[in-house]
Each structure stands twice: as C-alpha cells, then as structure tokens.
Amino acid sequence: RHPRIARKPVKACVFPFIKFSLVTYTMPPPKFADLSKSVNDLFNDDFGYNATKLVLKSKAANGTTLKVEGVKSAKGNVDGSLETKFSHSGVAVKEKWSTNSDILSEFAFDNKYLPGSKVTAEVLFNPNKGLDALKFKVKNDYEKDAVSASLVVNNAGVVSASSVFSVAKKCLFGLTTDYDTGKGALANTKFGASYVESDLSVTAIVSSNSDVEASIFHKPSGKVSAGLKLAWTQASSISGELAAKYSLDSTAFVKAKINKDLNVGLSYTQTISSGVTLTLATLVKAGALQGTDHKVGLTLTLEQ
C-alpha cells in the first residue's frame, strides 16, 4: 500500500478523438524504490535469524540521536556499533563507529540555490588501513502532483535517474536507470508498474536483462496483511514466496513466510512496555527437518 497517495476528484480530459481520465494528486507518488515497499517490509522486517541482538536508541532534546547496537552470531562472534546523527549550521552529520575499527562519517546539506537538491560526502576511515573509501554524491529530487523524480551523480561517474508518474486513476508507472560515464553505457535499467487501492497493491518490475519481479500486497482487515512475491530470471526458474502478518492486539503481532524450497520463517514481536520491544524469530528448513541448518534469533530494542 502507498499511504502517501491522496486523490482529488477525477478530471475528464478531452483531446481530438481521445477521451480519458486523469487523477490530480495532492501528494506525489512514491519513489521507484518504494513501489514494492509494503510487500518488501512484510517479507524482510522482523526476521532476524541466527543472532542475538541488542539495540539501544535515544534522542536528545536538541534532536541528536544515538543508536548502539550489539550482535552475537551463532558462531559466537560479537560485533557492535555506535551511531550518532545531528545537525549543525545546516549540515546533517552521521557518524558510525564499529568494533572492526571502521569509522564512517557522512555529511549532507541541502543546496539552497537548487531547490530539492542535496549534496552528500561519505568518508570511511580505518586506523589500521587509513582512508578506505571516499564517496561524493549529488542528489536532486523533484516531487509535484503526479510526478516523482530523482537524479543522483556520484564520484565514480555513475548517473542514476528514476521517476514515477501516474497517467490514470490508481495506476503508477516508473523507470530507473544507471549511466556509467566511464564506459559510456546504460546499465541496470528497470521498468515498473503498480496498481494501488486502499487495501491492495499489485506491482511488476522488468529489468533490461529480462528479469521479472511481481508482487501483491493485500490488507483485508486492520489485523491481517498478506503478500506474494514471484520472480523469474534467465539464470534460474521461477521462485515464489508467501508471507502474512497478524496483529494479536495493540502490543503484539506474529509473522510467517514460506518459499518454494519450504524454508519457513516465523517471528513474534511484543512491546513489553513503552520503548521496550522484543522480537523472537526462527527459520525452519521444512524440507530437511533432520538437518542442522535451522536458525533462531532474538532482538531486544530499548528506545527512549
């Protein structure tokens, strides 16, 4: 579902020999990457397998946010990170320190001279390796009525452009592509189409290499959500997945998903108290119950 889309009454448009209807949107359509957001969130969120995770989140009165995350894998490896976000003199700063000694710094500011544009610089530093990576990106977003567009240029010479627009009631069409200036060639071009209702969205995406993705998201009631994902690639046969979510009450919900290989994912999320959330997840290889590849995960989130 795409709750950002709000509709005004349909207007009739007449051209010589052609008559059709357009919808005027009070808010622009979603970005191309968000055409399948509802179904992707259903399949991806709350399924943290094979690890125990502790997440601490806090926000200061001046808007500075702090996130501490610790993860212990099934093999006993422990990793952690500390992330802060704050703004200073119009510059949004994000810094992330990890236990592998990587220090990631990101600086972003809006270009006042070109509305909708944002300049981002990303620096990855490791005391043992020195400067590991330096990335520079200029992004310009355009959102108005029935059009949403984005243009990104990075220091690697890759230009990424995408747009989503509506030409008829409840229908969205989109295009995204990358152009490598060094090679002088297009790459990773995708076409997308989505049909959106208040409780239903159907999306299809076709890549330039002939890969096809299709998804359906349905919310028959306030407590139940369901999704279906299908994919076909030239390198493999058709793959499919089913997922569902059921809200037990205002503080708890369960989710389940299964794919064609009979891998079953289950999760239970409970809000214990204000700011305290516990998620239990497991992956069961139903096609090989005698095996040892089953996984269990736990995530505890404390937020202030």
JSON list of N, CA and C in Angstrom, two decimals, residues 122-188:
[
{"chain": "A", "resi": 122, "resn": "GLU", "atom": "N", "xyz": [30.75, 11.11, 1.90]},
{"chain": "A", "resi": 122, "resn": "GLU", "atom": "CA", "xyz": [30.88, 9.96, 2.80]},
{"chain": "A", "resi": 122, "resn": "GLU", "atom": "C", "xyz": [32.34, 9.54, 2.88]},
{"chain": "A", "resi": 123, "resn": "VAL", "atom": "N", "xyz": [32.85, 9.45, 4.10]},
{"chain": "A", "resi": 123, "resn": "VAL", "atom": "CA", "xyz": [34.26, 9.10, 4.31]},
{"chain": "A", "resi": 123, "resn": "VAL", "atom": "C", "xyz": [34.33, 7.85, 5.21]},
{"chain": "A", "resi": 124, "resn": "LEU", "atom": "N", "xyz": [35.04, 6.83, 4.75]},
{"chain": "A", "resi": 124, "resn": "LEU", "atom": "CA", "xyz": [35.25, 5.61, 5.52]},
{"chain": "A", "resi": 124, "resn": "LEU", "atom": "C", "xyz": [36.73, 5.54, 5.90]},
{"chain": "A", "resi": 125, "resn": "PHE", "atom": "N", "xyz": [36.99, 5.52, 7.21]},
{"chain": "A", "resi": 125, "resn": "PHE", "atom": "CA", "xyz": [38.38, 5.54, 7.71]},
{"chain": "A", "resi": 125, "resn": "PHE", "atom": "C", "xyz": [38.60, 4.40, 8.68]},
{"chain": "A", "resi": 126, "resn": "ASN", "atom": "N", "xyz": [39.75, 3.76, 8.56]},
{"chain": "A", "resi": 126, "resn": "ASN", "atom": "CA", "xyz": [40.15, 2.70, 9.48]},
{"chain": "A", "resi": 126, "resn": "ASN", "atom": "C", "xyz": [41.56, 3.00, 9.95]},
{"chain": "A", "resi": 127, "resn": "PRO", "atom": "N", "xyz": [41.78, 3.09, 11.27]},
{"chain": "A", "resi": 127, "resn": "PRO", "atom": "CA", "xyz": [43.12, 3.43, 11.77]},
{"chain": "A", "resi": 127, "resn": "PRO", "atom": "C", "xyz": [44.20, 2.47, 11.30]},
{"chain": "A", "resi": 128, "resn": "ASN", "atom": "N", "xyz": [43.82, 1.23, 11.03]},
{"chain": "A", "resi": 128, "resn": "ASN", "atom": "CA", "xyz": [44.82, 0.24, 10.58]},
{"chain": "A", "resi": 128, "resn": "ASN", "atom": "C", "xyz": [45.08, 0.31, 9.08]},
{"chain": "A", "resi": 129, "resn": "LYS", "atom": "N", "xyz": [44.12, 0.86, 8.32]},
{"chain": "A", "resi": 129, "resn": "LYS", "atom": "CA", "xyz": [44.24, 0.90, 6.87]},
{"chain": "A", "resi": 129, "resn": "LYS", "atom": "C", "xyz": [44.36, 2.30, 6.31]},
{"chain": "A", "resi": 130, "resn": "GLY", "atom": "N", "xyz": [44.01, 3.28, 7.12]},
{"chain": "A", "resi": 130, "resn": "GLY", "atom": "CA", "xyz": [43.98, 4.65, 6.63]},
{"chain": "A", "resi": 130, "resn": "GLY", "atom": "C", "xyz": [42.64, 4.95, 5.96]},
{"chain": "A", "resi": 131, "resn": "LEU", "atom": "N", "xyz": [42.65, 5.87, 5.01]},
{"chain": "A", "resi": 131, "resn": "LEU", "atom": "CA", "xyz": [41.43, 6.24, 4.29]},
{"chain": "A", "resi": 131, "resn": "LEU", "atom": "C", "xyz": [41.02, 5.08, 3.39]},
{"chain": "A", "resi": 132, "resn": "ASP", "atom": "N", "xyz": [39.88, 4.48, 3.69]},
{"chain": "A", "resi": 132, "resn": "ASP", "atom": "CA", "xyz": [39.45, 3.28, 2.98]},
{"chain": "A", "resi": 132, "resn": "ASP", "atom": "C", "xyz": [38.55, 3.61, 1.79]},
{"chain": "A", "resi": 133, "resn": "ALA", "atom": "N", "xyz": [37.73, 4.64, 1.91]},
{"chain": "A", "resi": 133, "resn": "ALA", "atom": "CA", "xyz": [36.83, 4.99, 0.81]},
{"chain": "A", "resi": 133, "resn": "ALA", "atom": "C", "xyz": [36.37, 6.43, 0.96]},
{"chain": "A", "resi": 134, "resn": "LEU", "atom": "N", "xyz": [36.18, 7.07, -0.17]},
{"chain": "A", "resi": 134, "resn": "LEU", "atom": "CA", "xyz": [35.67, 8.44, -0.20]},
{"chain": "A", "resi": 134, "resn": "LEU", "atom": "C", "xyz": [34.62, 8.51, -1.29]},
{"chain": "A", "resi": 135, "resn": "LYS", "atom": "N", "xyz": [33.40, 8.86, -0.91]},
{"chain": "A", "resi": 135, "resn": "LYS", "atom": "CA", "xyz": [32.30, 8.92, -1.85]},
{"chain": "A", "resi": 135, "resn": "LYS", "atom": "C", "xyz": [31.68, 10.31, -1.84]},
{"chain": "A", "resi": 136, "resn": "PHE", "atom": "N", "xyz": [31.29, 10.75, -3.01]},
{"chain": "A", "resi": 136, "resn": "PHE", "atom": "CA", "xyz": [30.67, 12.06, -3.15]},
{"chain": "A", "resi": 136, "resn": "PHE", "atom": "C", "xyz": [29.43, 11.90, -4.02]},
{"chain": "A", "resi": 137, "resn": "LYS", "atom": "N", "xyz": [28.34, 12.47, -3.57]},
{"chain": "A", "resi": 137, "resn": "LYS", "atom": "CA", "xyz": [27.08, 12.26, -4.28]},
{"chain": "A", "resi": 137, "resn": "LYS", "atom": "C", "xyz": [26.25, 13.54, -4.29]},
{"chain": "A", "resi": 138, "resn": "VAL", "atom": "N", "xyz": [25.69, 13.84, -5.44]},
{"chain": "A", "resi": 138, "resn": "VAL", "atom": "CA", "xyz": [24.75, 14.96, -5.57]},
{"chain": "A", "resi": 138, "resn": "VAL", "atom": "C", "xyz": [23.41, 14.38, -5.99]},
{"chain": "A", "resi": 139, "resn": "LYS", "atom": "N", "xyz": [22.38, 14.68, -5.22]},
{"chain": "A", "resi": 139, "resn": "LYS", "atom": "CA", "xyz": [21.05, 14.14, -5.49]},
{"chain": "A", "resi": 139, "resn": "LYS", "atom": "C", "xyz": [20.05, 15.26, -5.63]},
{"chain": "A", "resi": 140, "resn": "ASN", "atom": "N", "xyz": [19.21, 15.15, -6.63]},
{"chain": "A", "resi": 140, "resn": "ASN", "atom": "CA", "xyz": [18.16, 16.15, -6.82]},
{"chain": "A", "resi": 140, "resn": "ASN", "atom": "C", "xyz": [16.81, 15.45, -6.94]},
{"chain": "A", "resi": 141, "resn": "ASP", "atom": "N", "xyz": [15.87, 15.82, -6.09]},
{"chain": "A", "resi": 141, "resn": "ASP", "atom": "CA", "xyz": [14.54, 15.24, -6.09]},
{"chain": "A", "resi": 141, "resn": "ASP", "atom": "C", "xyz": [13.53, 16.26, -6.58]},
{"chain": "A", "resi": 142, "resn": "TYR", "atom": "N", "xyz": [12.60, 15.77, -7.37]},
{"chain": "A", "resi": 142, "resn": "TYR", "atom": "CA", "xyz": [11.50, 16.61, -7.85]},
{"chain": "A", "resi": 142, "resn": "TYR", "atom": "C", "xyz": [10.20, 15.91, -7.53]},
{"chain": "A", "resi": 143, "resn": "GLU", "atom": "N", "xyz": [9.35, 16.57, -6.79]},
{"chain": "A", "resi": 143, "resn": "GLU", "atom": "CA", "xyz": [8.07, 15.99, -6.41]},
{"chain": "A", "resi": 143, "resn": "GLU", "atom": "C", "xyz": [6.98, 17.03, -6.60]},
{"chain": "A", "resi": 144, "resn": "LYS", "atom": "N", "xyz": [6.03, 16.71, -7.46]},
{"chain": "A", "resi": 144, "resn": "LYS", "atom": "CA", "xyz": [4.91, 17.62, -7.65]},
{"chain": "A", "resi": 144, "resn": "LYS", "atom": "C", "xyz": [3.76, 16.88, -8.31]},
{"chain": "A", "resi": 145, "resn": "ASP", "atom": "N", "xyz": [2.56, 17.05, -7.73]},
{"chain": "A", "resi": 145, "resn": "ASP", "atom": "CA", "xyz": [1.35, 16.48, -8.28]},
{"chain": "A", "resi": 145, "resn": "ASP", "atom": "C", "xyz": [1.52, 14.99, -8.57]},
{"chain": "A", "resi": 146, "resn": "ALA", "atom": "N", "xyz": [1.54, 14.61, -9.85]},
{"chain": "A", "resi": 146, "resn": "ALA", "atom": "CA", "xyz": [1.54, 13.20, -10.23]},
{"chain": "A", "resi": 146, "resn": "ALA", "atom": "C", "xyz": [2.92, 12.70, -10.67]},
{"chain": "A", "resi": 147, "resn": "VAL", "atom": "N", "xyz": [3.98, 13.42, -10.30]},
{"chain": "A", "resi": 147, "resn": "VAL", "atom": "CA", "xyz": [5.32, 13.04, -10.74]},
{"chain": "A", "resi": 147, "resn": "VAL", "atom": "C", "xyz": [6.28, 13.04, -9.55]},
{"chain": "A", "resi": 148, "resn": "SER", "atom": "N", "xyz": [7.11, 12.01, -9.48]},
{"chain": "A", "resi": 148, "resn": "SER", "atom": "CA", "xyz": [8.19, 11.94, -8.51]},
{"chain": "A", "resi": 148, "resn": "SER", "atom": "C", "xyz": [9.45, 11.53, -9.25]},
{"chain": "A", "resi": 149, "resn": "ALA", "atom": "N", "xyz": [10.50, 12.33, -9.18]},
{"chain": "A", "resi": 149, "resn": "ALA", "atom": "CA", "xyz": [11.72, 12.05, -9.95]},
{"chain": "A", "resi": 149, "resn": "ALA", "atom": "C", "xyz": [12.95, 12.27, -9.09]},
{"chain": "A", "resi": 150, "resn": "SER", "atom": "N", "xyz": [14.03, 11.56, -9.42]},
{"chain": "A", "resi": 150, "resn": "SER", "atom": "CA", "xyz": [15.27, 11.66, -8.66]},
{"chain": "A", "resi": 150, "resn": "SER", "atom": "C", "xyz": [16.46, 11.50, -9.60]},
{"chain": "A", "resi": 151, "resn": "LEU", "atom": "N", "xyz": [17.50, 12.31, -9.37]},
{"chain": "A", "resi": 151, "resn": "LEU", "atom": "CA", "xyz": [18.73, 12.24, -10.16]},
{"chain": "A", "resi": 151, "resn": "LEU", "atom": "C", "xyz": [19.91, 12.24, -9.21]},
{"chain": "A", "resi": 152, "resn": "VAL", "atom": "N", "xyz": [20.79, 11.23, -9.34]},
{"chain": "A", "resi": 152, "resn": "VAL", "atom": "CA", "xyz": [21.94, 11.10, -8.44]},
{"chain": "A", "resi": 152, "resn": "VAL", "atom": "C", "xyz": [23.20, 10.96, -9.27]},
{"chain": "A", "resi": 153, "resn": "VAL", "atom": "N", "xyz": [24.22, 11.75, -8.91]},
{"chain": "A", "resi": 153, "resn": "VAL", "atom": "CA", "xyz": [25.53, 11.69, -9.57]},
{"chain": "A", "resi": 153, "resn": "VAL", "atom": "C", "xyz": [26.57, 11.45, -8.49]},
{"chain": "A", "resi": 154, "resn": "ASN", "atom": "N", "xyz": [27.42, 10.42, -8.65]},
{"chain": "A", "resi": 154, "resn": "ASN", "atom": "CA", "xyz": [28.45, 10.16, -7.66]},
{"chain": "A", "resi": 154, "resn": "ASN", "atom": "C", "xyz": [29.84, 10.33, -8.24]},
{"chain": "A", "resi": 155, "resn": "ASN", "atom": "N", "xyz": [30.87, 10.24, -7.38]},
{"chain": "A", "resi": 155, "resn": "ASN", "atom": "CA", "xyz": [32.24, 10.49, -7.81]},
{"chain": "A", "resi": 155, "resn": "ASN", "atom": "C", "xyz": [32.81, 9.36, -8.66]},
{"chain": "A", "resi": 156, "resn": "ALA", "atom": "N", "xyz": [32.09, 8.24, -8.76]},
{"chain": "A", "resi": 156, "resn": "ALA", "atom": "CA", "xyz": [32.54, 7.14, -9.63]},
{"chain": "A", "resi": 156, "resn": "ALA", "atom": "C", "xyz": [32.11, 7.36, -11.07]},
{"chain": "A", "resi": 157, "resn": "GLY", "atom": "N", "xyz": [31.41, 8.47, -11.32]},
{"chain": "A", "resi": 157, "resn": "GLY", "atom": "CA", "xyz": [30.98, 8.77, -12.69]},
{"chain": "A", "resi": 157, "resn": "GLY", "atom": "C", "xyz": [29.72, 8.06, -13.11]},
{"chain": "A", "resi": 158, "resn": "VAL", "atom": "N", "xyz": [28.93, 7.60, -12.13]},
{"chain": "A", "resi": 158, "resn": "VAL", "atom": "CA", "xyz": [27.68, 6.92, -12.43]},
{"chain": "A", "resi": 158, "resn": "VAL", "atom": "C", "xyz": [26.51, 7.87, -12.17]},
{"chain": "A", "resi": 159, "resn": "VAL", "atom": "N", "xyz": [25.66, 8.01, -13.18]},
{"chain": "A", "resi": 159, "resn": "VAL", "atom": "CA", "xyz": [24.49, 8.87, -13.07]},
{"chain": "A", "resi": 159, "resn": "VAL", "atom": "C", "xyz": [23.26, 7.97, -12.96]},
{"chain": "A", "resi": 160, "resn": "SER", "atom": "N", "xyz": [22.51, 8.12, -11.88]},
{"chain": "A", "resi": 160, "resn": "SER", "atom": "CA", "xyz": [21.31, 7.31, -11.66]},
{"chain": "A", "resi": 160, "resn": "SER", "atom": "C", "xyz": [20.09, 8.21, -11.75]},
{"chain": "A", "resi": 161, "resn": "ALA", "atom": "N", "xyz": [19.14, 7.82, -12.57]},
{"chain": "A", "resi": 161, "resn": "ALA", "atom": "CA", "xyz": [17.92, 8.60, -12.74]},
{"chain": "A", "resi": 161, "resn": "ALA", "atom": "C", "xyz": [16.71, 7.70, -12.58]},
{"chain": "A", "resi": 162, "resn": "SER", "atom": "N", "xyz": [15.68, 8.20, -11.92]},
{"chain": "A", "resi": 162, "resn": "SER", "atom": "CA", "xyz": [14.46, 7.42, -11.75]},
{"chain": "A", "resi": 162, "resn": "SER", "atom": "C", "xyz": [13.28, 8.36, -11.67]},
{"chain": "A", "resi": 163, "resn": "SER", "atom": "N", "xyz": [12.12, 7.86, -12.05]},
{"chain": "A", "resi": 163, "resn": "SER", "atom": "CA", "xyz": [10.91, 8.67, -11.97]},
{"chain": "A", "resi": 163, "resn": "SER", "atom": "C", "xyz": [9.70, 7.74, -11.87]},
{"chain": "A", "resi": 164, "resn": "VAL", "atom": "N", "xyz": [8.66, 8.24, -11.22]},
{"chain": "A", "resi": 164, "resn": "VAL", "atom": "CA", "xyz": [7.38, 7.56, -11.11]},
{"chain": "A", "resi": 164, "resn": "VAL", "atom": "C", "xyz": [6.29, 8.57, -11.42]},
{"chain": "A", "resi": 165, "resn": "PHE", "atom": "N", "xyz": [5.34, 8.20, -12.25]},
{"chain": "A", "resi": 165, "resn": "PHE", "atom": "CA", "xyz": [4.28, 9.13, -12.60]},
{"chain": "A", "resi": 165, "resn": "PHE", "atom": "C", "xyz": [2.97, 8.37, -12.74]},
{"chain": "A", "resi": 166, "resn": "SER", "atom": "N", "xyz": [1.88, 9.08, -12.65]},
{"chain": "A", "resi": 166, "resn": "SER", "atom": "CA", "xyz": [0.55, 8.49, -12.78]},
{"chain": "A", "resi": 166, "resn": "SER", "atom": "C", "xyz": [-0.13, 9.07, -14.02]},
{"chain": "A", "resi": 167, "resn": "VAL", "atom": "N", "xyz": [-0.73, 8.21, -14.79]},
{"chain": "A", "resi": 167, "resn": "VAL", "atom": "CA", "xyz": [-1.43, 8.65, -16.00]},
{"chain": "A", "resi": 167, "resn": "VAL", "atom": "C", "xyz": [-2.90, 8.29, -15.95]},
{"chain": "A", "resi": 168, "resn": "ALA", "atom": "N", "xyz": [-3.28, 7.52, -14.97]},
{"chain": "A", "resi": 168, "resn": "ALA", "atom": "CA", "xyz": [-4.68, 7.11, -14.84]},
{"chain": "A", "resi": 168, "resn": "ALA", "atom": "C", "xyz": [-4.97, 6.82, -13.38]},
{"chain": "A", "resi": 169, "resn": "LYS", "atom": "N", "xyz": [-6.22, 6.75, -13.05]},
{"chain": "A", "resi": 169, "resn": "LYS", "atom": "CA", "xyz": [-6.64, 6.52, -11.67]},
{"chain": "A", "resi": 169, "resn": "LYS", "atom": "C", "xyz": [-6.08, 5.20, -11.14]},
{"chain": "A", "resi": 170, "resn": "LYS", "atom": "N", "xyz": [-5.39, 5.27, -10.01]},
{"chain": "A", "resi": 170, "resn": "LYS", "atom": "CA", "xyz": [-4.86, 4.13, -9.28]},
{"chain": "A", "resi": 170, "resn": "LYS", "atom": "C", "xyz": [-3.68, 3.45, -9.96]},
{"chain": "A", "resi": 171, "resn": "CYS", "atom": "N", "xyz": [-3.16, 4.00, -11.05]},
{"chain": "A", "resi": 171, "resn": "CYS", "atom": "CA", "xyz": [-2.06, 3.36, -11.78]},
{"chain": "A", "resi": 171, "resn": "CYS", "atom": "C", "xyz": [-0.80, 4.21, -11.72]},
{"chain": "A", "resi": 172, "resn": "LEU", "atom": "N", "xyz": [0.31, 3.57, -11.41]},
{"chain": "A", "resi": 172, "resn": "LEU", "atom": "CA", "xyz": [1.61, 4.23, -11.36]},
{"chain": "A", "resi": 172, "resn": "LEU", "atom": "C", "xyz": [2.56, 3.53, -12.32]},
{"chain": "A", "resi": 173, "resn": "PHE", "atom": "N", "xyz": [3.39, 4.32, -13.00]},
{"chain": "A", "resi": 173, "resn": "PHE", "atom": "CA", "xyz": [4.40, 3.79, -13.90]},
{"chain": "A", "resi": 173, "resn": "PHE", "atom": "C", "xyz": [5.74, 4.42, -13.56]},
{"chain": "A", "resi": 174, "resn": "GLY", "atom": "N", "xyz": [6.82, 3.63, -13.64]},
{"chain": "A", "resi": 174, "resn": "GLY", "atom": "CA", "xyz": [8.12, 4.15, -13.27]},
{"chain": "A", "resi": 174, "resn": "GLY", "atom": "C", "xyz": [9.24, 3.61, -14.11]},
{"chain": "A", "resi": 175, "resn": "LEU", "atom": "N", "xyz": [10.37, 4.32, -14.05]},
{"chain": "A", "resi": 175, "resn": "LEU", "atom": "CA", "xyz": [11.57, 3.95, -14.80]},
{"chain": "A", "resi": 175, "resn": "LEU", "atom": "C", "xyz": [12.78, 4.35, -13.98]},
{"chain": "A", "resi": 176, "resn": "THR", "atom": "N", "xyz": [13.78, 3.48, -13.91]},
{"chain": "A", "resi": 176, "resn": "THR", "atom": "CA", "xyz": [15.05, 3.82, -13.28]},
{"chain": "A", "resi": 176, "resn": "THR", "atom": "C", "xyz": [16.18, 3.26, -14.11]},
{"chain": "A", "resi": 177, "resn": "THR", "atom": "N", "xyz": [17.28, 3.99, -14.18]},
{"chain": "A", "resi": 177, "resn": "THR", "atom": "CA", "xyz": [18.42, 3.53, -14.98]},
{"chain": "A", "resi": 177, "resn": "THR", "atom": "C", "xyz": [19.70, 4.15, -14.46]},
{"chain": "A", "resi": 178, "resn": "ASP", "atom": "N", "xyz": [20.81, 3.47, -14.70]},
{"chain": "A", "resi": 178, "resn": "ASP", "atom": "CA", "xyz": [22.14, 3.98, -14.35]},
{"chain": "A", "resi": 178, "resn": "ASP", "atom": "C", "xyz": [22.93, 4.17, -15.64]},
{"chain": "A", "resi": 179, "resn": "TYR", "atom": "N", "xyz": [23.68, 5.27, -15.69]},
{"chain": "A", "resi": 179, "resn": "TYR", "atom": "CA", "xyz": [24.54, 5.53, -16.85]},
{"chain": "A", "resi": 179, "resn": "TYR", "atom": "C", "xyz": [25.97, 5.68, -16.36]},
{"chain": "A", "resi": 180, "resn": "ASP", "atom": "N", "xyz": [26.86, 4.80, -16.83]},
{"chain": "A", "resi": 180, "resn": "ASP", "atom": "CA", "xyz": [28.27, 4.84, -16.46]},
{"chain": "A", "resi": 180, "resn": "ASP", "atom": "C", "xyz": [29.01, 5.71, -17.45]},
{"chain": "A", "resi": 181, "resn": "THR", "atom": "N", "xyz": [29.43, 6.90, -17.02]},
{"chain": "A", "resi": 181, "resn": "THR", "atom": "CA", "xyz": [30.09, 7.83, -17.94]},
{"chain": "A", "resi": 181, "resn": "THR", "atom": "C", "xyz": [31.46, 7.32, -18.38]},
{"chain": "A", "resi": 182, "resn": "GLY", "atom": "N", "xyz": [32.10, 6.50, -17.52]},
{"chain": "A", "resi": 182, "resn": "GLY", "atom": "CA", "xyz": [33.40, 5.94, -17.89]},
{"chain": "A", "resi": 182, "resn": "GLY", "atom": "C", "xyz": [33.30, 4.95, -19.03]},
{"chain": "A", "resi": 183, "resn": "LYS", "atom": "N", "xyz": [32.25, 4.12, -19.01]},
{"chain": "A", "resi": 183, "resn": "LYS", "atom": "CA", "xyz": [32.04, 3.12, -20.06]},
{"chain": "A", "resi": 183, "resn": "LYS", "atom": "C", "xyz": [31.15, 3.64, -21.17]},
{"chain": "A", "resi": 184, "resn": "GLY", "atom": "N", "xyz": [30.46, 4.74, -20.92]},
{"chain": "A", "resi": 184, "resn": "GLY", "atom": "CA", "xyz": [29.55, 5.29, -21.92]},
{"chain": "A", "resi": 184, "resn": "GLY", "atom": "C", "xyz": [28.41, 4.36, -22.24]},
{"chain": "A", "resi": 185, "resn": "ALA", "atom": "N", "xyz": [27.86, 3.71, -21.21]},
{"chain": "A", "resi": 185, "resn": "ALA", "atom": "CA", "xyz": [26.81, 2.73, -21.45]},
{"chain": "A", "resi": 185, "resn": "ALA", "atom": "C", "xyz": [25.78, 2.77, -20.33]},
{"chain": "A", "resi": 186, "resn": "LEU", "atom": "N", "xyz": [24.55, 2.40, -20.69]},
{"chain": "A", "resi": 186, "resn": "LEU", "atom": "CA", "xyz": [23.47, 2.27, -19.71]},
{"chain": "A", "resi": 186, "resn": "LEU", "atom": "C", "xyz": [23.57, 0.92, -19.02]},
{"chain": "A", "resi": 187, "resn": "ALA", "atom": "N", "xyz": [23.14, 0.89, -17.78]},
{"chain": "A", "resi": 187, "resn": "ALA", "atom": "CA", "xyz": [23.16, -0.38, -17.04]},
{"chain": "A", "resi": 187, "resn": "ALA", "atom": "C", "xyz": [22.02, -0.37, -16.03]},
{"chain": "A", "resi": 188, "resn": "ASN", "atom": "N", "xyz": [21.55, -1.56, -15.73]},
{"chain": "A", "resi": 188, "resn": "ASN", "atom": "CA", "xyz": [20.56, -1.72, -14.66]},
{"chain": "A", "resi": 188, "resn": "ASN", "atom": "C", "xyz": [19.30, -0.89, -14.89]}
]
